[in-house]
GROMACS .gro file of C-alpha atoms in nm:
model
  342
    1VAL     CA    1   0.664   1.163   0.073
    2LYS     CA    2   0.528   0.975  -0.183
    3GLU     CA    3   0.797   1.010  -0.458
    4LEU     CA    4   1.064   0.961  -0.179
    5VAL     CA    5   0.943   0.635  -0.060
    6ASP     CA    6   0.883   0.522  -0.412
    7ASN     CA    7   1.240   0.585  -0.501
    8PHE     CA    8   1.326   0.368  -0.164
    9MET     CA    9   1.104   0.114  -0.288
   10LEU     CA   10   1.274   0.065  -0.651
   11ILE     CA   11   1.638   0.079  -0.472
   12PHE     CA   12   1.524  -0.168  -0.217
   13ARG     CA   13   1.369  -0.440  -0.458
   14ALA     CA   14   1.744  -0.332  -0.682
   15LEU     CA   15   1.912  -0.466  -0.369
   16LEU     CA   16   1.725  -0.802  -0.286
   17SER     CA   17   1.732  -0.928  -0.660
   18ASN     CA   18   1.750  -1.281  -0.643
   19SER     CA   19   1.770  -1.281  -0.250
   20LEU     CA   20   1.519  -1.521  -0.055
   21PHE     CA   21   1.430  -1.210   0.192
   22PRO     CA   22   1.060  -1.097   0.152
   23GLU     CA   23   0.958  -0.961  -0.168
   24LEU     CA   24   0.861  -0.588  -0.101
   25GLN     CA   25   0.519  -0.486  -0.297
   26SER     CA   26   0.412  -0.135  -0.358
   27ALA     CA   27   0.412   0.179  -0.061
   28ILE     CA   28   0.044   0.231   0.106
   29GLY     CA   29   0.035   0.596   0.296
   30VAL     CA   30  -0.204   0.506   0.586
   31GLY     CA   31  -0.314   0.721   0.897
   32SER     CA   32  -0.439   1.018   0.897
   33ALA     CA   33  -0.196   1.171   0.701
   34PHE     CA   34  -0.292   1.059   0.364
   35GLU     CA   35  -0.619   1.012   0.520
   36GLY     CA   36  -0.608   1.440   0.487
   37TRP     CA   37  -0.706   1.519   0.862
   38SER     CA   38  -0.383   1.518   0.997
   39PRO     CA   39  -0.378   1.744   1.277
   40HIS     CA   40  -0.034   1.809   1.356
   41GLU     CA   41   0.244   2.012   1.225
   42ASP     CA   42   0.472   1.774   1.230
   43VAL     CA   43   0.304   1.456   1.124
   44ILE     CA   44   0.459   1.107   1.090
   45TYR     CA   45   0.412   1.027   0.745
   46CYS     CA   46   0.330   0.631   0.828
   47VAL     CA   47   0.349   0.364   0.511
   48LEU     CA   48   0.317   0.018   0.510
   49VAL     CA   49   0.496  -0.199   0.285
   50PRO     CA   50   0.316  -0.547   0.221
   51MET     CA   51   0.561  -0.804   0.232
   52LYS     CA   52   0.566  -1.174   0.031
   53PRO     CA   53   0.713  -1.477   0.063
   54PRO     CA   54   1.026  -1.543  -0.162
   55ARG     CA   55   1.049  -1.835  -0.383
   56TRP     CA   56   1.010  -2.151  -0.239
   57HIS     CA   57   0.880  -2.026   0.087
   58SER     CA   58   0.515  -1.948   0.250
   59PHE     CA   59   0.362  -1.762   0.515
   60HIS     CA   60   0.047  -1.906   0.701
   61LEU     CA   61  -0.116  -1.640   0.949
   62GLU     CA   62  -0.207  -1.832   1.305
   63LEU     CA   63  -0.423  -1.672   1.544
   64CYS     CA   64  -0.242  -1.581   1.868
   65ASN     CA   65  -0.551  -1.510   2.068
   66ALA     CA   66  -0.919  -1.574   2.068
   67GLY     CA   67  -1.044  -1.255   2.228
   68ALA     CA   68  -1.217  -0.919   2.076
   69MET     CA   69  -1.186  -0.899   1.734
   70GLN     CA   70  -1.065  -0.558   1.765
   71ALA     CA   71  -0.753  -0.673   1.924
   72ARG     CA   72  -0.684  -0.988   1.704
   73ASN     CA   73  -0.305  -1.081   1.701
   74PHE     CA   74  -0.162  -1.331   1.459
   75CYS     CA   75   0.189  -1.510   1.414
   76ILE     CA   76   0.325  -1.530   1.103
   77ARG     CA   77   0.486  -1.879   1.019
   78VAL     CA   78   0.779  -1.977   0.748
   79GLU     CA   79   0.751  -2.265   0.581
   80GLN     CA   80   0.987  -2.347   0.328
   81GLU     CA   81   0.875  -2.580  -0.019
   82CYS     CA   82   1.030  -2.853  -0.160
   83THR     CA   83   1.173  -2.820  -0.448
   84CYS     CA   84   1.302  -3.148  -0.547
   85MET     CA   85   1.139  -3.193  -0.854
   86ARG     CA   86   1.355  -2.848  -0.962
   87GLU     CA   87   1.635  -3.020  -0.800
   88GLN     CA   88   1.593  -3.343  -1.037
   89LEU     CA   89   1.493  -3.173  -1.345
   90VAL     CA   90   1.717  -2.886  -1.313
   91GLY     CA   91   2.017  -2.905  -1.092
   92ASP     CA   92   2.012  -2.548  -1.002
   93MET     CA   93   1.977  -2.550  -0.605
   94LEU     CA   94   1.931  -2.814  -0.359
   95CYS     CA   95   1.614  -2.837  -0.219
   96PHE     CA   96   1.539  -2.610   0.085
   97LEU     CA   97   1.298  -2.878   0.269
   98HIS     CA   98   1.485  -3.185   0.259
   99HIS     CA   99   1.837  -3.051   0.222
  100PRO     CA  100   1.835  -2.772   0.479
  101GLU     CA  101   2.174  -2.772   0.612
  102GLU     CA  102   2.370  -2.760   0.301
  103GLU     CA  103   2.160  -2.515   0.135
  104LEU     CA  104   2.145  -2.295   0.428
  105ARG     CA  105   2.522  -2.277   0.433
  106ARG     CA  106   2.501  -2.187   0.091
  107ASN     CA  107   2.235  -1.877   0.119
  108GLN     CA  108   2.362  -1.783   0.510
  109ASN     CA  109   2.324  -1.470   0.443
  110THR     CA  110   2.010  -1.402   0.234
  111SER     CA  111   1.815  -1.682   0.439
  112LEU     CA  112   1.490  -1.535   0.555
  113LEU     CA  113   1.470  -1.789   0.838
  114ARG     CA  114   1.826  -1.735   0.973
  115THR     CA  115   1.808  -1.293   0.935
  116LEU     CA  116   1.414  -1.252   0.991
  117CYS     CA  117   1.277  -1.506   1.202
  118THR     CA  118   1.267  -1.634   1.583
  119GLY     CA  119   1.246  -1.998   1.509
  120SER     CA  120   0.948  -2.082   1.228
  121TYR     CA  121   0.816  -1.709   1.328
  122LEU     CA  122   0.868  -1.403   1.137
  123ASP     CA  123   0.981  -1.121   1.385
  124VAL     CA  124   0.904  -0.775   1.412
  125HIS     CA  125   1.175  -0.664   1.515
  126LYS     CA  126   1.411  -0.789   1.328
  127THR     CA  127   1.228  -0.756   0.997
  128ALA     CA  128   1.235  -0.332   1.174
  129ARG     CA  129   1.617  -0.356   1.159
  130TRP     CA  130   1.620  -0.489   0.835
  131PHE     CA  131   1.404  -0.242   0.708
  132HIS     CA  132   1.626   0.025   0.890
  133GLN     CA  133   1.960  -0.123   0.729
  134LEU     CA  134   1.730  -0.121   0.399
  135VAL     CA  135   1.712   0.290   0.444
  136LYS     CA  136   2.048   0.380   0.508
  137ALA     CA  137   2.181   0.134   0.252
  138ALA     CA  138   1.961   0.313  -0.038
  139TRP     CA  139   2.010   0.666   0.068
  140ALA     CA  140   2.298   0.707  -0.104
  141ALA     CA  141   2.132   0.616  -0.420
  142LEU     CA  142   1.859   0.848  -0.409
  143PRO     CA  143   1.795   1.202  -0.597
  144GLN     CA  144   1.705   1.336  -0.285
  145VAL     CA  145   2.066   1.324  -0.083
  146THR     CA  146   2.178   1.619  -0.311
  147ASN     CA  147   1.995   1.835  -0.073
  148CYS     CA  148   1.852   1.627   0.203
  149ARG     CA  149   1.968   1.465   0.505
  150LEU     CA  150   1.897   1.122   0.689
  151LYS     CA  151   1.861   1.077   1.023
  152MET     CA  152   1.819   0.719   1.119
  153MET     CA  153   1.574   0.744   1.455
  154PRO     CA  154   1.574   0.427   1.719
  155PHE     CA  155   1.340   0.126   1.561
  156ASN     CA  156   1.130  -0.073   1.763
  157ARG     CA  157   0.859  -0.234   1.583
  158SER     CA  158   0.895  -0.028   1.273
  159CYS     CA  159   1.154   0.194   1.098
  160LYS     CA  160   1.166   0.570   1.145
  161PHE     CA  161   1.419   0.800   0.984
  162GLN     CA  162   1.392   1.167   0.932
  163VAL     CA  163   1.477   1.355   0.624
  164THR     CA  164   1.541   1.734   0.622
  165GLN     CA  165   1.507   1.929   0.310
  166ALA     CA  166   1.752   2.226   0.250
  167ASP     CA  167   1.485   2.471   0.342
  168GLN     CA  168   1.516   2.334   0.673
  169LYS     CA  169   1.145   2.158   0.644
  170ARG     CA  170   1.183   1.797   0.823
  171LEU     CA  171   0.968   1.471   0.758
  172ILE     CA  172   0.979   1.189   0.965
  173ILE     CA  173   0.877   0.879   0.784
  174GLU     CA  174   0.767   0.550   0.974
  175ILE     CA  175   0.759   0.228   0.752
  176MET     CA  176   0.583  -0.073   0.894
  177SER     CA  177   0.530  -0.374   0.723
  178GLY     CA  178   0.258  -0.659   0.686
  179VAL     CA  179   0.127  -0.947   0.551
  180GLN     CA  180  -0.187  -0.922   0.362
  181GLN     CA  181  -0.513  -1.133   0.455
  182GLY     CA  182  -0.611  -1.297   0.169
  183ASP     CA  183  -0.671  -1.097  -0.111
  184SER     CA  184  -0.882  -0.848   0.073
  185ASP     CA  185  -0.793  -0.440   0.279
  186ILE     CA  186  -0.702  -0.639   0.605
  187PHE     CA  187  -0.333  -0.655   0.708
  188VAL     CA  188  -0.155  -0.822   1.015
  189THR     CA  189   0.103  -0.536   1.060
  190SER     CA  190   0.434  -0.440   1.293
  191GLN     CA  191   0.215  -0.192   1.412
  192SER     CA  192   0.244  -0.062   1.767
  193THR     CA  193  -0.013  -0.222   2.048
  194GLU     CA  194  -0.159  -0.098   2.360
  195ALA     CA  195   0.002  -0.394   2.543
  196ILE     CA  196   0.256  -0.333   2.824
  197PHE     CA  197   0.445  -0.619   2.613
  198THR     CA  198   0.401  -0.755   2.304
  199PRO     CA  199   0.640  -1.073   2.214
  200SER     CA  200   0.856  -0.986   1.897
  201THR     CA  201   0.664  -1.297   1.698
  202VAL     CA  202   0.300  -1.149   1.732
  203TRP     CA  203   0.177  -0.907   1.442
  204THR     CA  204  -0.168  -0.700   1.475
  205GLU     CA  205  -0.444  -0.719   1.263
  206SER     CA  206  -0.489  -0.405   1.106
  207CYS     CA  207  -0.762  -0.194   0.916
  208ALA     CA  208  -0.551   0.123   0.824
  209VAL     CA  209  -0.542   0.037   0.472
  210ALA     CA  210  -0.902  -0.023   0.450
  211GLU     CA  211  -0.981   0.322   0.636
  212VAL     CA  212  -0.756   0.553   0.402
  213LYS     CA  213  -0.956   0.397   0.116
  214PHE     CA  214  -1.262   0.460   0.234
  215PHE     CA  215  -1.140   0.816   0.309
  216SER     CA  216  -1.009   0.810  -0.080
  217HIS     CA  217  -1.376   0.694  -0.145
  218MET     CA  218  -1.545   0.929   0.014
  219THR     CA  219  -1.367   1.217  -0.166
  220ARG     CA  220  -1.432   1.099  -0.483
  221GLN     CA  221  -1.772   1.083  -0.428
  222ALA     CA  222  -1.794   1.387  -0.243
  223PRO     CA  223  -1.893   1.761  -0.357
  224SER     CA  224  -1.566   1.981  -0.371
  225ASP     CA  225  -1.647   2.181  -0.103
  226THR     CA  226  -1.695   1.860   0.162
  227SER     CA  227  -1.586   1.898   0.498
  228HIS     CA  228  -1.577   1.606   0.676
  229LEU     CA  229  -1.216   1.613   0.710
  230LYS     CA  230  -1.210   1.974   0.874
  231CYS     CA  231  -1.460   1.817   1.112
  232LEU     CA  232  -1.189   1.565   1.218
  233GLN     CA  233  -0.917   1.813   1.244
  234LEU     CA  234  -1.077   2.043   1.463
  235TYR     CA  235  -1.194   1.761   1.666
  236SER     CA  236  -0.851   1.620   1.686
  237ARG     CA  237  -0.718   1.955   1.823
  238ILE     CA  238  -0.932   2.031   2.086
  239LEU     CA  239  -0.932   1.634   2.215
  240VAL     CA  240  -0.538   1.682   2.354
  241GLY     CA  241  -0.565   1.641   2.674
  242THR     CA  242  -0.923   1.434   2.713
  243GLY     CA  243  -0.969   1.044   2.773
  244PHE     CA  244  -1.074   1.038   2.387
  245SER     CA  245  -0.867   0.919   2.082
  246ASP     CA  246  -0.799   1.025   1.706
  247TYR     CA  247  -0.979   0.755   1.651
  248THR     CA  248  -1.294   0.739   1.839
  249PHE     CA  249  -1.447   1.051   1.642
  250LYS     CA  250  -1.284   0.898   1.346
  251THR     CA  251  -1.486   0.565   1.390
  252VAL     CA  252  -1.803   0.831   1.484
  253VAL     CA  253  -1.738   1.018   1.124
  254MET     CA  254  -1.693   0.684   0.920
  255HIS     CA  255  -2.026   0.579   1.061
  256LEU     CA  256  -2.180   0.931   0.979
  257LEU     CA  257  -2.044   0.964   0.613
  258THR     CA  258  -2.226   0.657   0.568
  259THR     CA  259  -2.585   0.769   0.681
  260ILE     CA  260  -2.578   1.144   0.653
  261PRO     CA  261  -2.599   1.221   0.235
  262LEU     CA  262  -2.276   1.349   0.170
  263SER     CA  263  -2.412   1.662   0.044
  264SER     CA  264  -2.469   1.766   0.342
  265TRP     CA  265  -2.140   1.790   0.442
  266SER     CA  266  -2.110   2.098   0.291
  267ARG     CA  267  -1.895   2.420   0.449
  268ARG     CA  268  -2.230   2.623   0.518
  269GLU     CA  269  -2.319   2.305   0.700
  270PHE     CA  270  -2.005   2.286   0.941
  271VAL     CA  271  -2.095   2.344   1.239
  272MET     CA  272  -2.444   2.143   1.210
  273ARG     CA  273  -2.235   1.816   1.076
  274LEU     CA  274  -2.021   1.936   1.431
  275GLN     CA  275  -2.296   1.921   1.653
  276ASP     CA  276  -2.441   1.564   1.431
  277ILE     CA  277  -2.084   1.428   1.588
  278MET     CA  278  -2.134   1.516   1.940
  279CYS     CA  279  -2.459   1.411   1.944
  280TYR     CA  280  -2.361   1.060   1.782
  281LEU     CA  281  -2.106   1.068   2.068
  282ARG     CA  282  -2.316   1.139   2.331
  283SER     CA  283  -2.559   0.858   2.243
  284CYS     CA  284  -2.275   0.617   2.243
  285LEU     CA  285  -2.198   0.698   2.547
  286GLU     CA  286  -2.539   0.717   2.696
  287GLU     CA  287  -2.572   0.365   2.535
  288LYS     CA  288  -2.238   0.235   2.632
  289ARG     CA  289  -2.163   0.131   2.289
  290LEU     CA  290  -1.939   0.206   1.938
  291ASP     CA  291  -1.939  -0.012   1.695
  292HIS     CA  292  -1.648  -0.089   1.492
  293PHE     CA  293  -1.713   0.067   1.135
  294PHE     CA  294  -1.586  -0.270   0.940
  295PHE     CA  295  -1.769  -0.550   1.174
  296GLY     CA  296  -2.077  -0.702   1.051
  297ASN     CA  297  -2.185  -0.295   0.895
  298GLU     CA  298  -2.332  -0.318   0.558
  299ASN     CA  299  -2.312   0.051   0.496
  300VAL     CA  300  -1.895   0.008   0.447
  301PRO     CA  301  -1.888   0.092   0.070
  302LYS     CA  302  -1.875  -0.237  -0.203
  303GLU     CA  303  -1.483  -0.129  -0.324
  304ILE     CA  304  -1.333  -0.200   0.036
  305ILE     CA  305  -1.285  -0.558   0.013
  306LEU     CA  306  -1.291  -0.729   0.343
  307PRO     CA  307  -1.220  -1.095   0.493
  308PRO     CA  308  -1.551  -1.303   0.495
  309ALA     CA  309  -1.478  -1.309   0.912
  310PHE     CA  310  -1.544  -0.953   0.891
  311GLN     CA  311  -1.860  -0.947   0.658
  312THR     CA  312  -1.998  -1.189   0.866
  313ALA     CA  313  -1.888  -1.123   1.215
  314LYS     CA  314  -2.139  -0.945   1.457
  315PRO     CA  315  -2.073  -0.526   1.531
  316LEU     CA  316  -1.777  -0.501   1.770
  317ASN     CA  317  -1.834  -0.247   2.064
  318LEU     CA  318  -1.526  -0.053   2.103
  319PHE     CA  319  -1.682   0.083   2.412
  320GLN     CA  320  -1.685  -0.271   2.589
  321ARG     CA  321  -1.448  -0.116   2.869
  322LEU     CA  322  -1.693   0.112   2.924
  323ALA     CA  323  -1.972  -0.117   2.956
  324GLN     CA  324  -1.779  -0.332   3.223
  325ASP     CA  325  -1.641  -0.050   3.457
  326PRO     CA  326  -1.872   0.246   3.606
  327ASP     CA  327  -1.615   0.462   3.702
  328MET     CA  328  -1.432   0.449   3.361
  329HIS     CA  329  -1.805   0.489   3.189
  330ALA     CA  330  -1.865   0.796   3.448
  331LYS     CA  331  -1.509   0.932   3.348
  332ALA     CA  332  -1.609   0.930   3.012
  333LEU     CA  333  -1.961   1.139   3.055
  334HIS     CA  334  -1.764   1.420   3.237
  335GLU     CA  335  -1.509   1.451   2.949
  336PHE     CA  336  -1.747   1.449   2.745
  337ASN     CA  337  -1.927   1.752   2.896
  338GLU     CA  338  -1.589   1.921   2.941
  339LEU     CA  339  -1.539   1.883   2.531
  340GLN     CA  340  -1.838   2.019   2.471
  341ASP     CA  341  -1.737   2.328   2.692
  342ARG     CA  342  -1.418   2.332   2.442
   0.00000   0.00000   0.00000
């Protein structure tokens, strides 16, 4: 998958050279498949493609909601920069900002604002359609085209496609786009939200890159027989049909990996660590509190770069709904007991 996506990126950059579309950075594999614990056979390989503004443009992140930090949404405002000085000195172009009509007519097919924006804001759906078109245009030039088949899938907030290899093995790949927050490992992305309706100019704050970086860091530090990924894989399989999410267990395991020595996650202690995970979750359910791993947590490895707002934030409760809804809390405790039986 990494080789295929890297080839796509090379061709994307060739197709977009000298255009005024976003500059595409190297793709980053995120999610359980790249963290090493995917429980499913038909896994979706999710990659994030960071975007930087093209020449003479800038991106500005604007917070859309003032709600809980774990659900923060942003709009990405696109601004044109003044190039009057270049116009006077070089004379090879008109200033976008002060001669917009003439310049846009010259560049109507390669204009970021005309193609990927709604008003002055980057549009998630238009960006997904753009990636959809790029994948189709680039496929014929890929080395894999001789022994693989491409099938484009319906898109909404991200671009999805299926590649069938000669041995009939299928790979489903999802391309998300995003903008980095400063120089941190936190991005504003096209990732789907839990909301029933999300406006097309709204982008979701995501810790996916920080999470895959965390598991990579732990794998490098841990002995070769460490079983923390097997713990996650097992629990993800038995979670089916319950109200618990993979993310809840991933958060629990991340907390335990920074409090229980990595040498204690060996295969011979596998059952003990499974019990530790359940004990930690039970305690969180009883207290109606599970802290988000990256907010106000001093145990986050220094290799992971967080925005200042994350570092100084108060611990964030992922079980806030359980604290507010007694019926939901009772149901969660009941499902926990069923999970323990499994």
